[in-house]
Coordinates of C-alpha atoms and ligand atoms in Angstrom, one line a residue:
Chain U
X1408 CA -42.0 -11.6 15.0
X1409 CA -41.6 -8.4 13.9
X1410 CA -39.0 -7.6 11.2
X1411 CA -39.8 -3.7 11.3
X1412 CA -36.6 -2.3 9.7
X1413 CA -35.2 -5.1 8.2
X1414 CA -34.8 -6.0 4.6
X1415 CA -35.9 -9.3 3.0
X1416 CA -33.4 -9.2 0.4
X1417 CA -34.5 -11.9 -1.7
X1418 CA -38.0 -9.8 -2.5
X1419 CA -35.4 -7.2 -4.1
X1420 CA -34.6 -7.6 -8.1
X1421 CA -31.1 -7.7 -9.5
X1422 CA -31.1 -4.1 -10.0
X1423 CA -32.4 -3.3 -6.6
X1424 CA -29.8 -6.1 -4.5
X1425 CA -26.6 -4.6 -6.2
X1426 CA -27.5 -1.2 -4.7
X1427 CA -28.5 -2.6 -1.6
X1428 CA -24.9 -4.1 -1.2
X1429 CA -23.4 -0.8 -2.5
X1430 CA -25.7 0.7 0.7
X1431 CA -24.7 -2.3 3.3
X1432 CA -20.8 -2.1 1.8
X1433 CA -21.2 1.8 3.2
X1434 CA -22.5 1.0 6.2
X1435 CA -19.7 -1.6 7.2
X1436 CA -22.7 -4.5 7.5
X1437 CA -20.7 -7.5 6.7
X1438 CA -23.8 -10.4 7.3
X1439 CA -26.0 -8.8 5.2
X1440 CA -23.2 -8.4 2.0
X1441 CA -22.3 -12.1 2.3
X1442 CA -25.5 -12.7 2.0
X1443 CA -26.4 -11.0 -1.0
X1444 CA -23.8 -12.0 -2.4
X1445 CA -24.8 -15.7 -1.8
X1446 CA -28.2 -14.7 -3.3
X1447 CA -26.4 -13.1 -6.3
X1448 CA -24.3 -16.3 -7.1
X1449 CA -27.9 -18.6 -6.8
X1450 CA -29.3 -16.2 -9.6
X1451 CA -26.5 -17.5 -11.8
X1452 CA -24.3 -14.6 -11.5
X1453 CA -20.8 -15.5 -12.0
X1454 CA -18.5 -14.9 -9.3
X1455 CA -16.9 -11.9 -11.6
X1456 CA -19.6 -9.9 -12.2
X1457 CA -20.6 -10.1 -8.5
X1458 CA -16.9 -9.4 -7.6
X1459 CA -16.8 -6.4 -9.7
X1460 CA -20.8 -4.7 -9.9
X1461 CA -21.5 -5.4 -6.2
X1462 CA -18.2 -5.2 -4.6
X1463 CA -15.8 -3.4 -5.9
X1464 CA -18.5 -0.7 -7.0
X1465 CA -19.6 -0.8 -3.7
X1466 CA -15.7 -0.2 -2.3
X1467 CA -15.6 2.4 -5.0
X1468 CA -17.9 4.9 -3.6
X1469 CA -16.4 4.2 -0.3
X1470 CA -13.4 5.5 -1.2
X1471 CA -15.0 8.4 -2.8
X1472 CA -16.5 9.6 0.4
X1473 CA -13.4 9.0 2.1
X1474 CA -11.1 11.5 -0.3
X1475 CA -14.1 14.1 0.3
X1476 CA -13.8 13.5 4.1
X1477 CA -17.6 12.2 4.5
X1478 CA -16.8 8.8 5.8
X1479 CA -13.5 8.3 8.1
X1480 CA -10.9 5.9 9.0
X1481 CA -13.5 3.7 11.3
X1482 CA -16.2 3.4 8.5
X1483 CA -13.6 2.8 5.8
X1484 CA -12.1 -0.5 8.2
X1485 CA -15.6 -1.6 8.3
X1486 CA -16.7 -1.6 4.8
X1487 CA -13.3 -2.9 4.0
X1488 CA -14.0 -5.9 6.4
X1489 CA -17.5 -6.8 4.5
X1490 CA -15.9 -6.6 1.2
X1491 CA -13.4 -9.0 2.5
X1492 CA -16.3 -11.1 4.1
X1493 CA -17.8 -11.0 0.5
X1494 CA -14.5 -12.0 -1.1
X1495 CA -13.8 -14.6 0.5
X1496 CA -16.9 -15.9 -0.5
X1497 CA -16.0 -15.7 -4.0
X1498 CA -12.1 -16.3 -4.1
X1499 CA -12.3 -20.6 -4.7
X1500 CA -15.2 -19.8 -7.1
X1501 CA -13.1 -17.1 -8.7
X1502 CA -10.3 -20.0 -9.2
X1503 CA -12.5 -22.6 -10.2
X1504 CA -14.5 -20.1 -13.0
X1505 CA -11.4 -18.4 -14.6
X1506 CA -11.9 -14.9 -14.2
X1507 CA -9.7 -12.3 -15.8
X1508 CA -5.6 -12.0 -14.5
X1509 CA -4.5 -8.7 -15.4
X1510 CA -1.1 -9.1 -13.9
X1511 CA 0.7 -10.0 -11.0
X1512 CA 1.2 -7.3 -7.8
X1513 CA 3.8 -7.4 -4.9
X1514 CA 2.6 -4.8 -2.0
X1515 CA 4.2 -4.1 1.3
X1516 CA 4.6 -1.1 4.0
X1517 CA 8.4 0.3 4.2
X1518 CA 10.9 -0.8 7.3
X1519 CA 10.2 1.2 9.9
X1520 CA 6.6 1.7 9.6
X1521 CA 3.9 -0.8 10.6
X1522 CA 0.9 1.0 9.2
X1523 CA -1.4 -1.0 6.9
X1524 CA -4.7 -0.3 6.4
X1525 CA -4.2 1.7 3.1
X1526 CA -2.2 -0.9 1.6
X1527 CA -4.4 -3.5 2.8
X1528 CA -6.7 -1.8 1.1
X1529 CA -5.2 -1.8 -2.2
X1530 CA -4.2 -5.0 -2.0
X1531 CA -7.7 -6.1 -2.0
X1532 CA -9.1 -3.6 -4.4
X1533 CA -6.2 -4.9 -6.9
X1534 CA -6.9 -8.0 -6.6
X1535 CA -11.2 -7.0 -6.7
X1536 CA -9.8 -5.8 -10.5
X1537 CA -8.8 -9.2 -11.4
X1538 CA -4.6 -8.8 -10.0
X1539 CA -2.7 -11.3 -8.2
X1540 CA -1.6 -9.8 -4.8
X1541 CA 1.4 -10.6 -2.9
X1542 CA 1.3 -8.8 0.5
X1543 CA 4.5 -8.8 2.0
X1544 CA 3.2 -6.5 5.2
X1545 CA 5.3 -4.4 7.6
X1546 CA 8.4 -2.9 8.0
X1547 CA 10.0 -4.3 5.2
X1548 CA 13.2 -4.0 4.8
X1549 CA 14.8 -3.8 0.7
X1550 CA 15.9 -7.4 1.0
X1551 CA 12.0 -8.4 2.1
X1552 CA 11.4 -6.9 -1.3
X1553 CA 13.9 -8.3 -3.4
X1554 CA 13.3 -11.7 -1.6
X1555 CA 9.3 -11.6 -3.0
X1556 CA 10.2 -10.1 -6.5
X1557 CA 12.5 -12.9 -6.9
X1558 CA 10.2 -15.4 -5.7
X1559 CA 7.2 -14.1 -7.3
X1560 CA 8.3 -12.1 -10.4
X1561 CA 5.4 -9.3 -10.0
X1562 CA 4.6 -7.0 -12.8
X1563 CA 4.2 -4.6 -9.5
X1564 CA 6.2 -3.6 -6.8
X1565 CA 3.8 -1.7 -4.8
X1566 CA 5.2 0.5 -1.3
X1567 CA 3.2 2.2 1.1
X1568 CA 4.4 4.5 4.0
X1569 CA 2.1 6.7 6.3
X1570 CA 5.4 8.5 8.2
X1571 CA 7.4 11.3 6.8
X1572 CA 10.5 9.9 8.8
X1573 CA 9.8 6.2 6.5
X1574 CA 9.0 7.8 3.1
X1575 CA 12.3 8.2 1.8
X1576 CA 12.9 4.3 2.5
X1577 CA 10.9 4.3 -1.1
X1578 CA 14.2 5.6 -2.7
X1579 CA 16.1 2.7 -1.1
X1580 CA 14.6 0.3 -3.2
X1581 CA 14.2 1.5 -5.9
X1582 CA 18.2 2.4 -6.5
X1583 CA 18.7 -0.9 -4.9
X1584 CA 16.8 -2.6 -8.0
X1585 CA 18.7 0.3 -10.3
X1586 CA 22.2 -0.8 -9.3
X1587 CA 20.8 -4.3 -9.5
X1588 CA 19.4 -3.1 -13.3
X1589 CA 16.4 -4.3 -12.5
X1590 CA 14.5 -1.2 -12.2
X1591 CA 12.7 -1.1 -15.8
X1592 CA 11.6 -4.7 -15.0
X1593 CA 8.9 -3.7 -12.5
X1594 CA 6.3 -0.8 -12.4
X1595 CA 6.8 0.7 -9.1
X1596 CA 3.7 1.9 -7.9
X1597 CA 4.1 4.2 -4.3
X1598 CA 1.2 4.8 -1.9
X1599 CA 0.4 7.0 1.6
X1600 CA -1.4 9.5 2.9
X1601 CA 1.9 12.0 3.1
X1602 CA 3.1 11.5 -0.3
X1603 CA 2.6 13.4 -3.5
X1604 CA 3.0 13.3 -7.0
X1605 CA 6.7 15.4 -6.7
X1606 CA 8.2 12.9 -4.3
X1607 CA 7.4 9.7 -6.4
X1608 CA 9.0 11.5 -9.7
X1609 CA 11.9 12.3 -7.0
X1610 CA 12.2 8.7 -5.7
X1611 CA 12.1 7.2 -9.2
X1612 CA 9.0 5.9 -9.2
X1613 CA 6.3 5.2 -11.9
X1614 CA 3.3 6.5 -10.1
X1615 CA 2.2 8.2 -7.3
X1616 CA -1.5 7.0 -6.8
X1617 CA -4.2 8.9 -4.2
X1618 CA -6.4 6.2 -3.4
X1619 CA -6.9 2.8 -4.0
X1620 CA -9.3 3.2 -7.1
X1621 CA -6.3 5.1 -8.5
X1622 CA -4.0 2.8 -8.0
X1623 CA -6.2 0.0 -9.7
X1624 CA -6.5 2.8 -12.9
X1625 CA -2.9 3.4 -12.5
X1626 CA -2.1 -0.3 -12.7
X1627 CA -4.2 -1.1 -15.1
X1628 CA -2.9 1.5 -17.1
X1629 CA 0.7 0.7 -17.1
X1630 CA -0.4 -3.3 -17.6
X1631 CA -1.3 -2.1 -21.1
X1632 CA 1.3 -0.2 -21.9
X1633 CA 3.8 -2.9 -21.3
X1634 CA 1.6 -5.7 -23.7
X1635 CA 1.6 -2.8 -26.4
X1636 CA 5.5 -2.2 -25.9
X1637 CA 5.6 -6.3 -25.9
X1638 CA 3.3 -6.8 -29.1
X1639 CA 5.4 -4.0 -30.8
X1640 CA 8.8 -5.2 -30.0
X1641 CA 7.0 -9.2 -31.0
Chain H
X529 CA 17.4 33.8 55.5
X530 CA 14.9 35.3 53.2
X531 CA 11.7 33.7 52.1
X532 CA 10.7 33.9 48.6
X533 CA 6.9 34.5 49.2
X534 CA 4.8 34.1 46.0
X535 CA 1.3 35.1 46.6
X536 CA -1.7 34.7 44.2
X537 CA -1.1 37.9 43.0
X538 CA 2.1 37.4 42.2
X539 CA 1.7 34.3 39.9
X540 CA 2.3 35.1 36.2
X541 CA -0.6 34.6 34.3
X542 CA -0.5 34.1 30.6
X543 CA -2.9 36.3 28.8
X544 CA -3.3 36.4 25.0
X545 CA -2.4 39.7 23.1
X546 CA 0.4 41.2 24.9
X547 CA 3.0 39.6 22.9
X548 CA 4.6 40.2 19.6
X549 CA 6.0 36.5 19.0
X550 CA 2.8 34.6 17.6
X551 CA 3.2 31.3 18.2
X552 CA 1.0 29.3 15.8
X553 CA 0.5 25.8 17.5
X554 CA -1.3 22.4 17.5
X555 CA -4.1 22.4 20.1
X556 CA -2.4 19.5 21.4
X557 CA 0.0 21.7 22.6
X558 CA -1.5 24.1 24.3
X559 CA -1.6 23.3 28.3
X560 CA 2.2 22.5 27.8
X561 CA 2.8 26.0 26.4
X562 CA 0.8 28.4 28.4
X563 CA 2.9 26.0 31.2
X564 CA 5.8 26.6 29.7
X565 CA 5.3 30.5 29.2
X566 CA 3.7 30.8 33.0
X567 CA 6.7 28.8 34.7
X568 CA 8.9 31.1 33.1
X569 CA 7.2 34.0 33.0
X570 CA 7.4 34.8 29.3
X571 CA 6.1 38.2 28.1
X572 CA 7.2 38.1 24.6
X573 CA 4.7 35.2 23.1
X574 CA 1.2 35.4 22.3
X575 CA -0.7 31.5 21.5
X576 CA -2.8 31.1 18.0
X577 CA -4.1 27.1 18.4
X578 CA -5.2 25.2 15.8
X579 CA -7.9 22.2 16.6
X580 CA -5.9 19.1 18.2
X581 CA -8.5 16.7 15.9
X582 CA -6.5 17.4 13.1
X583 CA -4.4 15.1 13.9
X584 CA -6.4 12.7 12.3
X585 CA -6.8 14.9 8.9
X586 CA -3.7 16.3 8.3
X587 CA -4.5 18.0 5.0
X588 CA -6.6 20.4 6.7
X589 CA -3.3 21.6 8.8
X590 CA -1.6 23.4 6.3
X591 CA -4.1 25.5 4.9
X592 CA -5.2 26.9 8.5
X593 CA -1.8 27.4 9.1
X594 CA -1.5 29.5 5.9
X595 CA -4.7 31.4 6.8
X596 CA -3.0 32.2 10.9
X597 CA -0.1 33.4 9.1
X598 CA -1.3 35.6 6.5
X599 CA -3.5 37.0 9.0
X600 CA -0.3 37.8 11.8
X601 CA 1.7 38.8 9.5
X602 CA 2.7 42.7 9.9
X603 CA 0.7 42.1 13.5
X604 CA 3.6 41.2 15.0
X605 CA 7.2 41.1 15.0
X606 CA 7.8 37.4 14.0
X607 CA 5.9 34.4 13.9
X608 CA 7.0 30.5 14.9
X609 CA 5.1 27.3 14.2
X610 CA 4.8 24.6 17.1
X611 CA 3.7 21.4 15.1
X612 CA 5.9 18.8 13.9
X613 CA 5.2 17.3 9.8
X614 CA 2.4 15.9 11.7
X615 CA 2.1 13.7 8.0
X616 CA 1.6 16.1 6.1
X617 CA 4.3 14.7 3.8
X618 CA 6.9 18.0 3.4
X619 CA 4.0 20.3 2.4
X620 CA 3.9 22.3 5.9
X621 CA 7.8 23.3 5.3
X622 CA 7.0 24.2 1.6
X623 CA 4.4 26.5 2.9
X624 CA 6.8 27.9 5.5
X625 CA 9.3 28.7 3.2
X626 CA 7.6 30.0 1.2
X627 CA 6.1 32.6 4.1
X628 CA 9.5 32.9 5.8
X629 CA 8.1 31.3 9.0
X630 CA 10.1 28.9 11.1
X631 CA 9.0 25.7 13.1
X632 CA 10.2 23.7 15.7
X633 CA 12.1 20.8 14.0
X634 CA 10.7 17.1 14.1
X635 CA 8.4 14.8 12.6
X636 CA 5.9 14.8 15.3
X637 CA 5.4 15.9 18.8
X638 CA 6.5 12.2 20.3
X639 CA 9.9 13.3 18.9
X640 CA 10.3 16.5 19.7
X641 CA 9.2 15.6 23.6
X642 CA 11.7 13.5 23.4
X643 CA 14.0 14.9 21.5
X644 CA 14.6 14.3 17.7
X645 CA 18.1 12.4 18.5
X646 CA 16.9 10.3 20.8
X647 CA 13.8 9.6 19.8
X648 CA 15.4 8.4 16.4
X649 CA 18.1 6.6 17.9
X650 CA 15.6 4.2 19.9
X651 CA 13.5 3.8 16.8
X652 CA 14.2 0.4 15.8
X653 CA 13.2 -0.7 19.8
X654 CA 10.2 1.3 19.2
X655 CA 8.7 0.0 16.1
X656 CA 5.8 -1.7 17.4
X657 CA 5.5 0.9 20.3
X658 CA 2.5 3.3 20.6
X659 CA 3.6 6.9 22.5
X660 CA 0.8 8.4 24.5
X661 CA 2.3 12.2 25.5
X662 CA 0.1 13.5 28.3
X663 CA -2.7 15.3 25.6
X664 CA -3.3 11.7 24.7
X665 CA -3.8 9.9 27.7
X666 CA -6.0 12.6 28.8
X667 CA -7.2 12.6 25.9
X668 CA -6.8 8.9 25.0
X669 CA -10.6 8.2 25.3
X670 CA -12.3 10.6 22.9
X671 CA -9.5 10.5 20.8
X672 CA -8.1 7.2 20.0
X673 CA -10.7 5.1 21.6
X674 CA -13.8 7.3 20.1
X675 CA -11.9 8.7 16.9
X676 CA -11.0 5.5 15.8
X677 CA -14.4 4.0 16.2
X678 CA -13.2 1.6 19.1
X679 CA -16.1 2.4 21.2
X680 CA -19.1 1.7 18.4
X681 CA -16.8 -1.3 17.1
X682 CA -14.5 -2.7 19.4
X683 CA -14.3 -5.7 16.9
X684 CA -11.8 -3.5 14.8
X685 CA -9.0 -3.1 17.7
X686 CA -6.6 -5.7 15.5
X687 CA -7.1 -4.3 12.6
X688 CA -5.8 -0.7 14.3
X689 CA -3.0 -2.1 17.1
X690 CA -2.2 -5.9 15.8
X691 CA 1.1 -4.9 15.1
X692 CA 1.8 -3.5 18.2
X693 CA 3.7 -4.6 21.5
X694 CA 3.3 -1.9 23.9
X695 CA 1.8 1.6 25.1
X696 CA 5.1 3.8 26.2
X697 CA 3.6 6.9 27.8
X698 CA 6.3 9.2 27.5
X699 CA 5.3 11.8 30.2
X700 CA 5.6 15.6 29.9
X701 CA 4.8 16.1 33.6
X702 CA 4.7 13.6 36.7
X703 CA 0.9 12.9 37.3
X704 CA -0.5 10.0 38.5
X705 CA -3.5 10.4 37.5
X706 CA -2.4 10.6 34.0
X707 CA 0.0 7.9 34.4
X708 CA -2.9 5.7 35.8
X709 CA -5.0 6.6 32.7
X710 CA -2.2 5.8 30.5
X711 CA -2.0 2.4 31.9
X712 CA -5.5 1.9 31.6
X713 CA -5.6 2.7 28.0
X714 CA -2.8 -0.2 27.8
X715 CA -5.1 -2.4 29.0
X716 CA -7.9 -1.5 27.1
X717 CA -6.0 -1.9 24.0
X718 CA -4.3 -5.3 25.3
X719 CA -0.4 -3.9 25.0
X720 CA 2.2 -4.3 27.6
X721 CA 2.7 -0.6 29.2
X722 CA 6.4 1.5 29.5
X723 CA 6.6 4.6 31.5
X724 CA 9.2 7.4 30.5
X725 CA 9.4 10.8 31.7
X726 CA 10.8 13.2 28.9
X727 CA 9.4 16.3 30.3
X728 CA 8.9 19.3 27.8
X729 CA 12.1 18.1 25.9
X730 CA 12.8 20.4 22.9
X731 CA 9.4 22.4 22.8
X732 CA 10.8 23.9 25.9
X733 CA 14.4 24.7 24.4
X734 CA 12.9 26.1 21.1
X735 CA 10.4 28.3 22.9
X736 CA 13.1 29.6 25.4
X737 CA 15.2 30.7 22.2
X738 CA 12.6 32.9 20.9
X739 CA 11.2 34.4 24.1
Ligands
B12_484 C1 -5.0 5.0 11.5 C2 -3.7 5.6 11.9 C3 -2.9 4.9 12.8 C4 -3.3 3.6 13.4 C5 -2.6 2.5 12.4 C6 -3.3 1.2 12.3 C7 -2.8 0.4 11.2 N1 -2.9 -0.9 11.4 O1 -2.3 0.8 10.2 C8 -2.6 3.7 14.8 C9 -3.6 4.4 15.7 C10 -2.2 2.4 15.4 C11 -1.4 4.6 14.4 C12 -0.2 4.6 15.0 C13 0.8 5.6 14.8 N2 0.7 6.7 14.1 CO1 -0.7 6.9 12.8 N3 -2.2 7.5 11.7 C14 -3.3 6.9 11.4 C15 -4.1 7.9 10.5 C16 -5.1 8.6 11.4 C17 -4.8 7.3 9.3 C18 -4.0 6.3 8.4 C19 -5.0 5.4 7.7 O2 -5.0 4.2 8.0 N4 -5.8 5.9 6.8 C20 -6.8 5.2 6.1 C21 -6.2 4.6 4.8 C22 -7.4 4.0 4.0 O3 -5.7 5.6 4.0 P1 -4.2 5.7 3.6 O4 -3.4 5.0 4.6 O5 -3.8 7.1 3.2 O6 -4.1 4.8 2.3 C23 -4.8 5.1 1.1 C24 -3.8 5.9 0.1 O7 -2.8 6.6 0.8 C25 -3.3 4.9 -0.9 N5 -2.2 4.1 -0.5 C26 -1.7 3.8 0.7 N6 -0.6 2.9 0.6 C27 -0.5 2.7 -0.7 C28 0.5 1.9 -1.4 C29 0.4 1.8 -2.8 C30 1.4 0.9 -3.5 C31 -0.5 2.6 -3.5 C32 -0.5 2.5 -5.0 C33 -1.5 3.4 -2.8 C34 -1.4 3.4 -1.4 O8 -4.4 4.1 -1.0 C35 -5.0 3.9 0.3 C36 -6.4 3.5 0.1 O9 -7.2 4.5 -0.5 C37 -3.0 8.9 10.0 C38 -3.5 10.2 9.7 C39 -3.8 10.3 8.2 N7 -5.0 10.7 7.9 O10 -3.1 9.9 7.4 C40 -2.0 8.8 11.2 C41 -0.6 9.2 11.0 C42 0.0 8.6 9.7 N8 0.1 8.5 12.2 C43 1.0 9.2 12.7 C44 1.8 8.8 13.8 C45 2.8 9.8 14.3 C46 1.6 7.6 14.4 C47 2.4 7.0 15.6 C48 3.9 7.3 15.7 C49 1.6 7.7 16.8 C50 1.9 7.2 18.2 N9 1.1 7.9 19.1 O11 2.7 6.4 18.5 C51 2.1 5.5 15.5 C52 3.1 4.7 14.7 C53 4.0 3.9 15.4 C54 4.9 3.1 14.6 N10 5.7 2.4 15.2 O12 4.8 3.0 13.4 C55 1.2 10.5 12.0 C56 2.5 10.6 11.1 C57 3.2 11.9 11.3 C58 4.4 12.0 10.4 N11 5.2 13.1 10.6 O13 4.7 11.2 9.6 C59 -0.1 10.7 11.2 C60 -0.1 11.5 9.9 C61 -1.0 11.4 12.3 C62 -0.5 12.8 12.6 N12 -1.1 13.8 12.1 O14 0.4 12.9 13.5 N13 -1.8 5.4 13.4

């Protein structure tokens, strides 16, 4: 049998197998990232540190490539699909070994637009970085998203919209939860390719975030700044 | 009774630097306007298009457009834009404010075809609906099934239309062919398939107001 071109990837060391999922993430090959990260996990690796040095490393220079228009749409769906491959590998494990909870997310498209893969994609890379995720999907309408913030009581309310004729929808909720005076309960993080930084400050929003790896930063950010305002006001 | 006799030579040919409109247009657009401009025998408009792939990358649209304009400008005696926000989030109409240039109103082609009131009023019955214009289904193959990454990864095709019900073809000329193409496409993508002929719609009104 001849294996010309294929990759033994137990001969690699620990060093050498993280790239190599960092490479296979990239290349959208979802067998060969489950099974590293099965090989990972038998060198005692905890589920974490696989999570976040293979994984969402991996997803991180993805992403990079995609702001700088090298990779597109198709290759970012495939990598997406191994990390998810790889994640569902470690999700029970995750449970089981009590990795870090940084907080609690609630993340769904606006009504009237059924795009997804960019918030899919945050979803998982929030909950790569140790977040809860609630996503809600498509075309929500405000009472979708008060019906989940009740239920769930996020730290953050996450919206996405890809269509300049569903954008605005953002300010909908977010005066609904200020004549509601909820607003300053929730961070309200806003997402999509045709936003900016001018229309979230115009919708009321927290943050306007680029990308996914943003959006984890972002979050993470504004996580801390509400346990410093909490330990201060203790 | 007189016969109108058009011969060959008599057809109106649309030739490029004659005119002193610019229009500054998605590539997308352009059999439809040359058609437009040769059916009604426009002088006043020459046709600056801008590559139709774009549609994919919409950041690069607004800083081509900038460059057309900057390089028209004094060339002729005004300047229109044929390209809806096409996504770019607002940031087209900030640029053409700030240059003085006008564009046909919308938020995409499929509305302006159309037409904007329409189009918005049927929106709610269209959520889950994907418009193919005729570019597309022409088109559909390099564009949607090969741009997306169908053809080399077929297993993605939930992922992209899982959400969605049906193709409605919303036909800016009747052509079988196309429409047969169109069909195909629905099939290929496993969506129900809804025919409506909305001709030119308001590219044709906004084009006859500036000739
Ligand atoms: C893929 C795509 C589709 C797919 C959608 C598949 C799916 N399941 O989502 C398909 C082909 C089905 C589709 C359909 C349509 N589309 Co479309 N689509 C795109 C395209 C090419 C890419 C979007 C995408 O997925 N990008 C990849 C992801 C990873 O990036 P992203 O979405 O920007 O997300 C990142 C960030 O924005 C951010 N982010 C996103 N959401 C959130 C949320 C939060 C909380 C945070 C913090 C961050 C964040 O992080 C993400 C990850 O890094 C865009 C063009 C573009 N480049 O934006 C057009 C585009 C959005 N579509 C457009 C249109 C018009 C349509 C259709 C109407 C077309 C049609 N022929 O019918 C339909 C929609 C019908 C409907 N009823 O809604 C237009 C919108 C124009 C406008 N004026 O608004 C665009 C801009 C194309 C264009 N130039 O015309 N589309």
């Amino acid at each position: 049998m001849s294996d010309e071109g294929e990759l033994d990837l137990r001969s690699l060391n620990d060093e050498e197998l993280t790239q190599q999922v960092h490479d296979d993430l990239y290349d959208g090959l979802k067998e060969e990232v489950e099974e590293a990260v099965h090989i990972l996990l038998e060198r005692g690796w905890t589920p974490y540190k696989v999570l976040t040095e293979a994984l969402v490393e991996g997803m991180r220079i993805v992403g990079i490539d995609f702001r700088d228009g090298i990779l597109f749409v198709p290759e970012v769906l495939l990598a997406a699909n191994s990390m998810k491959a790889g994640m569902a590998i470690l999700r029970p494990l995750l449970a089981e070994t009590g990795a870090p909870r940084l907080g609690k997310m609630v993340i769904g498209t606006v009504k009237g637009d059924i795009h997804d893969i960019g918030k899919n994609l945050v979803a998982m890379m929030m909950e790569g970085a140790g977040f809860e995720v609630i996503n809600i999907g498509i075309n929500n309408p405000v009472e979708k998203y008060l019906d989940a913030i009740a239920e769930h009581q996020p730290d953050i309310l996450g919206m996405s919209a890809l269509l300049t004729t569903t954008m605005p929808y953002m300010k909908v909720v977010i005066d609904t939860l200020k004549e509601k005076g909820m607003r300053d309960d929730y961070i309200v993080l806003v997402g999509g390719a045709p936003l900016n930084e001018e229309f979230a400050k115009a919708v009321g929003a927290d943050a306007y975030c680029r990308d996914a790896a943003v959006a984890v930063e972002t979050a993470k950010d504004f996580m801390k700044r509400k346990h410093n305002l909490l330990a201060a006001s203790a | 009774m007189t016969f109108v006799n058009v011969k060959p030579s008599e057809e109106f040919e649309f030739l490029n630097g004659q005119g002193h409109v610019l229009l500054i247009a998605c590539g997308a657009l352009a059999r439809e306007i040359v058609d437009l401009i040769e059916t009604n025998r426009w002088t006043a408009f020459d046709v600056a298009c801008l590559p139709a792939k774009w549609h994919n990358t919409p950041q690069f649209i607004v800083p081509a457009i900038r460059d057309k304009i900057r390089e028209a400008k004094g060339k002729y005696k005004s300047i229109f834009v044929l390209y809806g926000d096409c996504g770019t989030g607002g940031l087209l109409d900030k640029l053409l404010e700030e240059e003085g240039v006008e564009r046909i109103p919308g938020p995409h082609c499929y509305a302006f075809f159309s037409g904007n009131d329409a189009f918005k009023r049927r929106e709610d019955e269209d959520m889950t609906s994907f418009f193919l214009t005729d570019y597309l289904a022409r088109h559909f193959d390099k564009l949607i099934w090969a741009g997306m990454g169908l053809d080399r990864h077929p297993e993605l095709l939930p992922m992209y239309f899982g959400n969605y019900r049906k193709i409605v073809y919303i036909a800016q000329t009747r052509d079988e062919e196309l429409a047969k193409r169109a069909m195909a496409a629905a099939r290929r993508l496993g969506l129900d398939y809804e025919y409506r002929f909305v001709g030119y719609g308001e590219l044709a009104d906004e084009m006859k107001s500036r000739a």
